[in-house]
Coordinates of C-alpha atoms and ligand atoms in Angstrom, one line a residue:
M175 CA 33.2 -174.9 -73.9
N176 CA 30.2 -173.2 -75.5
K177 CA 28.9 -169.7 -75.1
F178 CA 26.2 -170.5 -72.6
W179 CA 28.7 -171.9 -70.1
E180 CA 31.3 -169.3 -70.8
S181 CA 29.0 -166.5 -70.0
N182 CA 27.3 -168.1 -67.0
L183 CA 29.9 -170.1 -65.1
E184 CA 31.0 -167.1 -63.1
K185 CA 27.6 -166.9 -61.4
L186 CA 28.3 -170.3 -59.7
P187 CA 30.0 -170.6 -56.4
Q188 CA 33.8 -171.2 -56.6
D189 CA 33.7 -174.8 -55.3
V190 CA 31.1 -175.8 -57.9
R191 CA 33.2 -174.3 -60.7
E192 CA 36.6 -175.3 -59.6
I193 CA 35.9 -178.8 -58.3
V194 CA 32.9 -180.3 -60.0
I195 CA 32.7 -178.5 -63.3
K196 CA 36.5 -178.5 -63.7
T197 CA 36.8 -182.3 -63.3
I198 CA 34.0 -183.0 -65.7
K199 CA 35.5 -180.7 -68.2
H200 CA 39.0 -182.1 -67.8
N201 CA 37.7 -185.7 -68.1
R202 CA 36.6 -184.8 -71.7
W203 CA 40.3 -185.6 -72.3
R204 CA 39.4 -189.3 -72.0
R205 CA 36.8 -189.1 -74.7
Y206 CA 38.3 -186.7 -77.2
E207 CA 42.1 -186.7 -76.8
T208 CA 43.1 -190.2 -76.0
I209 CA 43.3 -193.5 -77.8
N210 CA 41.1 -195.4 -75.3
L211 CA 41.8 -199.2 -75.4
I212 CA 40.0 -200.2 -72.2
A213 CA 38.2 -203.3 -73.4
S214 CA 35.2 -202.9 -71.1
E215 CA 34.2 -199.3 -72.2
N216 CA 32.4 -197.7 -75.0
V217 CA 30.4 -194.5 -75.7
M218 CA 26.7 -194.1 -76.4
S219 CA 25.5 -192.2 -79.5
P220 CA 24.7 -188.5 -79.0
L221 CA 21.0 -189.4 -79.4
A222 CA 21.2 -192.1 -76.7
E223 CA 23.1 -189.7 -74.4
A224 CA 20.4 -187.0 -74.9
A225 CA 17.7 -189.6 -74.1
Y226 CA 19.6 -190.7 -71.0
L227 CA 19.0 -187.3 -69.4
S228 CA 15.3 -187.5 -68.9
D229 CA 12.9 -187.2 -66.0
M230 CA 12.9 -191.0 -65.7
M231 CA 16.1 -190.7 -63.8
H232 CA 14.1 -189.4 -60.8
R233 CA 11.3 -192.0 -60.7
Y234 CA 10.6 -195.4 -59.2
A235 CA 8.9 -198.4 -60.8
E236 CA 9.4 -201.4 -58.6
G237 CA 8.1 -204.7 -60.0
K238 CA 7.4 -205.7 -63.6
P239 CA 5.8 -203.5 -66.3
F240 CA 2.1 -203.0 -65.8
K241 CA 2.4 -204.8 -62.4
R242 CA 4.1 -202.1 -60.4
Y243 CA 4.0 -201.2 -56.7
Y244 CA 4.0 -197.5 -57.7
Q245 CA 1.6 -195.2 -59.6
G246 CA 2.6 -193.0 -62.4
T247 CA 4.6 -195.5 -64.3
I248 CA 2.6 -195.9 -67.5
Y249 CA 5.4 -194.6 -69.8
V250 CA 8.1 -196.4 -68.0
D251 CA 6.0 -199.6 -68.5
E252 CA 5.8 -198.9 -72.2
I253 CA 9.5 -198.2 -72.7
E254 CA 10.6 -201.1 -70.5
T255 CA 8.4 -203.5 -72.4
K256 CA 9.7 -202.2 -75.8
T257 CA 13.3 -202.2 -74.6
S258 CA 13.0 -205.9 -73.7
E259 CA 11.4 -206.7 -77.0
F260 CA 14.1 -204.9 -79.0
M261 CA 16.9 -206.6 -77.1
G262 CA 15.2 -210.0 -77.3
E263 CA 14.9 -209.6 -81.1
L264 CA 18.6 -208.8 -81.4
L265 CA 19.4 -212.0 -79.5
G266 CA 17.5 -214.1 -82.1
G267 CA 14.4 -214.4 -79.9
A268 CA 14.6 -214.3 -76.1
Y269 CA 12.9 -213.0 -73.0
V270 CA 15.0 -210.1 -71.8
D271 CA 14.9 -208.4 -68.4
P272 CA 16.7 -205.0 -68.4
R273 CA 16.3 -204.3 -64.7
P274 CA 19.7 -205.4 -63.4
V275 CA 21.6 -202.2 -62.9
S276 CA 24.9 -203.9 -63.9
G277 CA 26.3 -207.1 -65.2
T278 CA 27.3 -208.1 -61.7
T279 CA 23.7 -207.6 -60.5
A280 CA 22.5 -209.8 -63.4
N281 CA 24.9 -212.5 -62.3
A282 CA 23.8 -212.3 -58.7
A283 CA 20.1 -212.8 -59.7
A284 CA 20.9 -215.7 -62.0
F285 CA 23.3 -217.4 -59.6
R286 CA 20.9 -217.0 -56.6
V287 CA 18.1 -218.8 -58.5
L288 CA 20.2 -221.6 -59.8
A289 CA 21.9 -222.6 -56.6
E290 CA 21.5 -222.2 -52.9
C291 CA 24.2 -221.4 -50.3
G292 CA 26.5 -224.4 -49.9
S293 CA 26.0 -225.9 -53.4
K294 CA 28.6 -226.0 -56.2
A295 CA 29.2 -224.2 -59.4
V296 CA 31.9 -224.6 -62.0
I297 CA 33.3 -221.6 -63.8
A298 CA 35.7 -221.0 -66.7
P299 CA 39.2 -220.9 -65.4
V300 CA 40.6 -217.5 -64.4
Q301 CA 43.3 -217.9 -67.0
A302 CA 40.5 -218.2 -69.6
G303 CA 39.1 -214.9 -68.5
A304 CA 36.5 -215.5 -65.7
H305 CA 35.2 -212.2 -64.2
V306 CA 35.6 -211.6 -60.5
S307 CA 31.8 -211.9 -60.0
H308 CA 32.1 -215.6 -61.1
T309 CA 34.5 -216.3 -58.2
K310 CA 34.7 -216.9 -54.5
F311 CA 36.2 -213.3 -54.3
G312 CA 33.1 -211.8 -55.8
T313 CA 29.4 -212.4 -56.2
L314 CA 29.6 -216.2 -56.2
G315 CA 31.4 -216.0 -52.9
A316 CA 28.9 -213.5 -51.5
L317 CA 26.1 -216.0 -52.2
C318 CA 28.3 -218.8 -50.5
I319 CA 28.2 -220.9 -53.6
E320 CA 31.3 -223.0 -53.9
H321 CA 33.5 -222.0 -56.8
I322 CA 35.2 -224.8 -58.7
E323 CA 37.3 -223.9 -61.7
L324 CA 37.1 -225.9 -64.9
P325 CA 40.5 -227.2 -66.1
Y326 CA 42.5 -225.0 -68.4
D327 CA 44.0 -225.8 -71.8
E328 CA 47.1 -223.8 -72.1
E329 CA 47.6 -224.4 -75.8
N330 CA 44.2 -223.2 -76.8
L331 CA 44.0 -220.5 -74.1
N332 CA 40.6 -221.9 -73.3
V333 CA 38.6 -224.4 -71.2
D334 CA 40.0 -228.0 -71.5
I335 CA 36.9 -229.6 -72.8
D336 CA 37.6 -233.3 -72.1
K337 CA 38.7 -232.7 -68.5
A338 CA 35.9 -230.2 -68.0
V339 CA 33.3 -232.7 -69.0
K340 CA 34.7 -235.3 -66.7
L341 CA 34.8 -232.9 -63.8
I342 CA 31.2 -231.9 -64.3
E343 CA 30.1 -235.5 -64.5
S344 CA 31.9 -236.3 -61.2
I345 CA 30.9 -233.3 -59.1
K346 CA 27.4 -232.6 -60.6
P347 CA 27.4 -228.8 -60.0
K348 CA 24.1 -226.8 -60.0
F349 CA 25.4 -224.6 -62.8
A350 CA 28.3 -223.7 -65.0
V351 CA 29.4 -220.2 -66.0
L352 CA 31.2 -219.4 -69.3
G353 CA 32.1 -216.1 -70.8
G354 CA 34.7 -213.8 -69.3
S355 CA 36.5 -210.5 -69.2
V356 CA 39.8 -211.4 -70.9
Y357 CA 39.2 -213.8 -73.7
L358 CA 40.3 -213.9 -77.3
F359 CA 38.4 -217.0 -78.4
P360 CA 34.9 -218.4 -77.8
H361 CA 34.4 -220.7 -74.9
P362 CA 33.1 -224.2 -75.8
V363 CA 29.4 -223.5 -75.1
R364 CA 27.8 -226.6 -76.7
E365 CA 30.1 -229.1 -75.0
I366 CA 29.8 -227.6 -71.6
A367 CA 26.0 -227.2 -72.0
D368 CA 25.6 -230.9 -72.9
A369 CA 27.7 -231.9 -69.9
I370 CA 26.0 -229.7 -67.4
H371 CA 22.5 -230.7 -68.7
S372 CA 23.4 -234.4 -68.4
V373 CA 23.8 -233.9 -64.6
G374 CA 20.7 -231.7 -64.3
G375 CA 22.5 -228.4 -64.1
R376 CA 22.2 -225.2 -66.0
L377 CA 24.6 -223.1 -68.1
V378 CA 24.9 -219.4 -67.6
Y379 CA 26.8 -217.5 -70.3
D380 CA 28.1 -214.1 -69.2
A381 CA 28.2 -212.1 -72.4
A382 CA 29.3 -208.7 -70.8
H383 CA 32.2 -208.3 -73.1
V384 CA 30.9 -209.8 -76.3
L385 CA 27.2 -208.8 -76.4
G386 CA 27.9 -206.3 -79.3
L387 CA 29.7 -209.0 -81.2
I388 CA 26.9 -211.5 -80.6
I389 CA 24.1 -209.3 -81.8
G390 CA 26.4 -208.2 -84.7
K391 CA 26.7 -211.9 -85.6
R392 CA 30.5 -212.1 -85.2
W393 CA 30.4 -214.2 -82.1
R394 CA 28.3 -217.3 -81.5
N395 CA 25.0 -216.6 -79.8
P396 CA 25.3 -218.8 -76.7
L397 CA 21.5 -219.2 -76.6
D398 CA 21.8 -221.1 -79.9
Y399 CA 24.4 -223.4 -78.4
G400 CA 22.6 -224.5 -75.3
A401 CA 23.1 -221.7 -72.7
D402 CA 20.1 -221.5 -70.5
V403 CA 20.7 -217.9 -69.4
V404 CA 22.7 -215.1 -70.7
T405 CA 23.7 -212.3 -68.4
S406 CA 25.4 -209.2 -69.6
S407 CA 26.4 -205.6 -69.2
T408 CA 25.1 -203.2 -71.8
H409 CA 28.1 -200.9 -72.2
K410 CA 31.1 -202.9 -73.5
T411 CA 31.1 -204.0 -77.1
F412 CA 27.3 -203.3 -77.0
P413 CA 27.5 -199.5 -76.8
G414 CA 24.6 -198.6 -74.5
P415 CA 24.2 -197.0 -71.1
Q416 CA 26.0 -198.6 -68.2
G417 CA 23.7 -201.4 -66.9
G418 CA 22.8 -205.1 -67.1
I419 CA 20.4 -207.5 -68.7
I420 CA 19.3 -211.1 -68.3
A421 CA 18.1 -213.1 -71.4
S422 CA 16.7 -216.6 -71.7
R423 CA 14.4 -218.6 -73.9
D424 CA 13.2 -220.7 -71.0
R425 CA 10.1 -218.9 -69.8
D426 CA 9.9 -220.5 -66.3
L427 CA 13.5 -220.0 -65.5
F428 CA 13.3 -216.4 -66.8
K429 CA 10.3 -215.7 -64.5
K430 CA 12.1 -217.1 -61.5
I431 CA 15.2 -215.0 -62.2
G432 CA 12.9 -211.9 -62.6
R433 CA 11.5 -212.6 -59.1
A434 CA 15.1 -212.5 -57.8
I435 CA 16.2 -209.3 -59.5
F436 CA 13.5 -207.5 -57.5
P437 CA 13.3 -207.7 -54.5
L438 CA 16.6 -209.4 -53.9
F439 CA 19.1 -207.3 -55.8
V440 CA 17.4 -204.2 -57.2
S441 CA 14.7 -201.9 -56.0
N442 CA 15.0 -198.9 -58.2
H443 CA 16.3 -200.0 -61.6
H444 CA 17.6 -196.6 -62.8
L445 CA 14.8 -196.0 -65.3
H446 CA 16.6 -193.4 -67.4
R447 CA 18.7 -196.2 -68.8
L448 CA 15.8 -197.7 -70.6
P449 CA 15.2 -195.1 -73.4
A450 CA 19.0 -194.9 -74.0
L451 CA 19.1 -198.7 -74.1
A452 CA 16.2 -198.8 -76.5
I453 CA 17.8 -196.3 -78.9
T454 CA 21.1 -198.3 -78.8
A455 CA 19.2 -201.5 -79.5
L456 CA 17.6 -199.9 -82.6
E457 CA 20.9 -198.5 -83.7
M458 CA 22.5 -201.9 -83.4
K459 CA 19.6 -203.4 -85.4
H460 CA 20.6 -201.2 -88.2
Y461 CA 24.4 -200.9 -87.8
G462 CA 25.3 -203.7 -85.4
E463 CA 26.6 -206.1 -88.1
L464 CA 28.8 -203.5 -89.7
Y465 CA 30.1 -202.4 -86.4
A466 CA 30.9 -205.9 -85.1
D467 CA 32.6 -206.8 -88.3
Q468 CA 34.8 -203.8 -88.1
I469 CA 35.6 -204.4 -84.4
V470 CA 36.8 -208.0 -85.2
R471 CA 38.9 -206.9 -88.2
N472 CA 40.4 -204.1 -86.2
A473 CA 41.4 -206.3 -83.3
K474 CA 43.1 -208.8 -85.6
T475 CA 44.9 -206.0 -87.5
L476 CA 46.1 -204.5 -84.2
A477 CA 47.4 -207.8 -83.0
E478 CA 49.3 -208.4 -86.3
A479 CA 50.7 -204.9 -86.3
L480 CA 51.9 -205.2 -82.7
A481 CA 53.5 -208.6 -83.5
A482 CA 55.2 -206.9 -86.5
E483 CA 56.5 -204.2 -84.2
G484 CA 58.2 -207.0 -82.1
F485 CA 55.6 -207.4 -79.3
K486 CA 54.8 -210.8 -77.9
V487 CA 51.1 -211.1 -78.7
L488 CA 49.1 -213.9 -77.2
G489 CA 47.3 -216.5 -79.3
E490 CA 49.8 -216.4 -82.2
N491 CA 49.1 -220.0 -83.3
L492 CA 45.4 -219.4 -83.2
G493 CA 45.3 -216.2 -85.3
Y494 CA 45.7 -213.9 -82.2
T495 CA 42.0 -213.1 -81.6
K496 CA 38.4 -213.5 -82.6
S497 CA 37.1 -210.9 -80.2
H498 CA 37.5 -207.2 -79.7
Q499 CA 40.6 -207.8 -77.5
V500 CA 44.3 -208.2 -78.0
V501 CA 46.5 -209.3 -75.1
I502 CA 50.3 -208.7 -75.1
D503 CA 53.1 -209.8 -72.9
V504 CA 55.2 -206.8 -71.9
R505 CA 57.7 -208.5 -69.5
S506 CA 60.5 -207.4 -71.7
E507 CA 59.2 -203.9 -71.9
G508 CA 59.3 -203.5 -68.1
G509 CA 56.0 -205.3 -67.1
G510 CA 52.3 -204.5 -67.1
A511 CA 52.2 -201.8 -64.4
K512 CA 55.0 -199.7 -65.8
S513 CA 53.9 -200.1 -69.4
A514 CA 50.3 -199.1 -68.7
I515 CA 51.5 -195.9 -66.9
L516 CA 53.9 -195.0 -69.7
L517 CA 51.2 -195.4 -72.2
E518 CA 48.8 -193.2 -70.1
K519 CA 51.4 -190.5 -70.3
A520 CA 51.2 -190.8 -74.0
N521 CA 47.4 -190.5 -74.0
I522 CA 47.0 -194.2 -74.8
I523 CA 44.7 -195.8 -72.1
V524 CA 45.0 -199.5 -71.4
N525 CA 44.9 -201.8 -68.4
K526 CA 47.5 -204.1 -67.0
N527 CA 46.4 -207.7 -66.9
L528 CA 47.4 -211.1 -65.5
L529 CA 48.5 -213.5 -68.2
P530 CA 47.6 -217.2 -68.1
Y531 CA 51.1 -218.1 -66.8
D532 CA 51.2 -215.3 -64.1
P533 CA 50.9 -216.3 -60.4
P534 CA 47.7 -214.8 -59.0
D535 CA 49.6 -212.7 -56.6
A536 CA 51.2 -210.8 -59.5
I537 CA 48.1 -208.7 -59.8
K538 CA 49.9 -205.5 -58.9
D539 CA 52.5 -205.9 -61.6
P540 CA 51.3 -208.6 -64.0
S541 CA 53.0 -209.5 -67.3
G542 CA 50.4 -208.3 -69.7
L543 CA 48.3 -205.6 -71.1
R544 CA 44.7 -206.0 -72.3
L545 CA 43.7 -203.8 -75.3
G546 CA 40.2 -203.5 -76.7
V547 CA 39.4 -201.8 -80.0
Q548 CA 35.6 -201.4 -79.7
E549 CA 35.6 -197.7 -78.6
M550 CA 38.0 -196.5 -81.3
T551 CA 36.1 -198.5 -83.8
R552 CA 32.9 -196.7 -82.7
F553 CA 34.7 -193.4 -83.4
G554 CA 35.4 -194.6 -87.0
M555 CA 38.8 -196.1 -86.9
K556 CA 39.7 -198.8 -89.4
E557 CA 42.5 -201.2 -90.1
E558 CA 45.0 -198.5 -91.2
D559 CA 44.4 -196.7 -87.9
M560 CA 45.3 -199.9 -86.0
K561 CA 48.7 -200.0 -87.6
I562 CA 49.2 -196.4 -86.6
I563 CA 48.2 -197.2 -83.0
A564 CA 50.6 -200.2 -83.0
K565 CA 53.4 -197.7 -84.0
F566 CA 52.5 -195.3 -81.2
I567 CA 52.6 -198.1 -78.7
A568 CA 56.0 -199.3 -80.0
R569 CA 57.4 -195.8 -79.9
V570 CA 56.5 -195.5 -76.2
L571 CA 57.3 -199.0 -75.0
K572 CA 60.1 -200.2 -77.3
K573 CA 61.8 -197.1 -78.6
R574 CA 61.3 -195.2 -75.3
E575 CA 60.4 -192.0 -77.0
D576 CA 59.2 -189.2 -74.7
P577 CA 55.6 -190.0 -74.0
T578 CA 54.5 -186.4 -73.5
K579 CA 55.6 -185.7 -77.1
I580 CA 53.6 -188.7 -78.3
A581 CA 50.6 -187.5 -76.2
Q582 CA 50.5 -184.4 -78.4
E583 CA 50.6 -186.5 -81.5
V584 CA 47.9 -188.8 -80.3
K585 CA 45.8 -185.8 -79.4
S586 CA 46.0 -184.3 -82.9
Y587 CA 45.5 -187.8 -84.4
R588 CA 42.2 -188.1 -82.5
R589 CA 40.9 -184.9 -84.0
D590 CA 39.7 -186.8 -87.1
Y591 CA 37.9 -189.3 -84.9
I592 CA 35.6 -187.5 -82.5
E593 CA 32.2 -188.3 -84.1
V594 CA 30.4 -191.5 -83.0
K595 CA 29.6 -193.8 -85.9
Y596 CA 27.2 -196.7 -86.4
C597 CA 24.3 -194.7 -85.1
F598 CA 21.5 -192.4 -86.2
E599 CA 22.9 -189.2 -87.4
L600 CA 20.7 -186.7 -85.5
N601 CA 23.1 -185.2 -83.1
P602 CA 21.8 -183.1 -80.3
I603 CA 25.3 -182.3 -79.0
D604 CA 27.0 -179.2 -80.5
D605 CA 30.3 -178.0 -79.4
G606 CA 30.0 -179.8 -76.1
K607 CA 26.5 -178.4 -75.4
L608 CA 23.8 -181.0 -75.2
Y609 CA 20.4 -179.9 -76.5
L610 CA 18.1 -181.6 -74.2
L611 CA 15.3 -183.5 -75.9
F612 CA 12.8 -182.5 -73.3
Ligands
PLP210 C1 32.4 -206.3 -66.9 C2 31.9 -207.7 -66.6 C3 30.9 -207.9 -65.6 C4 30.5 -206.8 -64.7 O1 29.7 -205.9 -65.3 P1 29.3 -204.6 -64.5 O2 28.3 -204.1 -65.4 O3 30.6 -203.8 -64.4 O4 28.8 -205.0 -63.1 C5 30.4 -209.2 -65.5 N1 30.9 -210.2 -66.2 C6 31.9 -210.0 -67.1 C7 32.4 -211.2 -67.8 C8 32.5 -208.7 -67.3 O5 33.5 -208.6 -68.1

């Protein structure tokens, strides 16, 4: 804690200090003392963080840039337009709407426009990683669109293309959704796009997890393979502020979805995200390919190193992974729930996950763990570090060493990796104090 806070904290009421400030301060542990392998998280650059804290967080700007229902929005209009342009350029040319406040909100707007209540949609099978928002338990269900899963190909851990095409031809759904939350290999975008187009439907690709890999050219851009709409979060492999976007090259469809975002799903779109998103986009324009390349190498190295430590790593016959994720089966280490808790005690943060062969009701204690390397890569870790992480994990789960002892080792290991890489160097944060830009 820096001098300003040290000398001034005492002036604050006790509950502010001991509840609010204390929890924020303690949560710095997540950022600086753990090996964070949660596959859906990342950190912004210091510059983007500083830009996030601006007066825009207090304002409203309903509607589209330069056509608002509020006065005083001229600078928001400018930054929103530019943010869309920067993101569109990164996606190889696309209209981009940055107003959805989350990936789920982006999905809601796209799904609402593509199908009405009572019609059908096909989604990637849950075993191939579909997100809850694609299902009857989430957004699709809330819109009362019928959820039909595409068939699953166990061998390839993916959509079964032949059976999927037949299913689409027979039920003629309004749209298909590909992309997911737990997937190691790209879904078959071209084949599903052709099938769904042949019955007059549309393809939505949910890029929440892989947006950073797409713009870094290490994952196929679904817009180049026939996807009509891309929905995404902006904070997973793409290391921006938490939020969502919609992208499309189809102007009419894009406009229709824009008219659903507001007023159906968003009124205030959390305007302070925009400058932070713009900065991240420009950073990714410069460093995105290097970053994505290192993520993919790190994931593959982590998978191989875990296999060498004796773990059952999914996708062995397919080279383990092409994304930022690694999935391991920890049944023989005591199951997903227990393993995740043990690792947390060792300052290694992961989440338990259902594996393709788990029954859906195993959700409380599934067989697997999902690991993502994007955040540790952002802090500068490379292949050699992945081997060390695999050793830490093996010492906790296989050798059953005392996790609190390993936590101390992890904490000191992290000391060399606290600076965010792949970003502009200007750093307005010093010793925990953020020097506000404004
Ligand atoms: C994370 C995720 C979402 C949801 O994004 P939020 O921004 O958390 O609402 C949607 N789709 C997929 C595939 C995801 O992984």
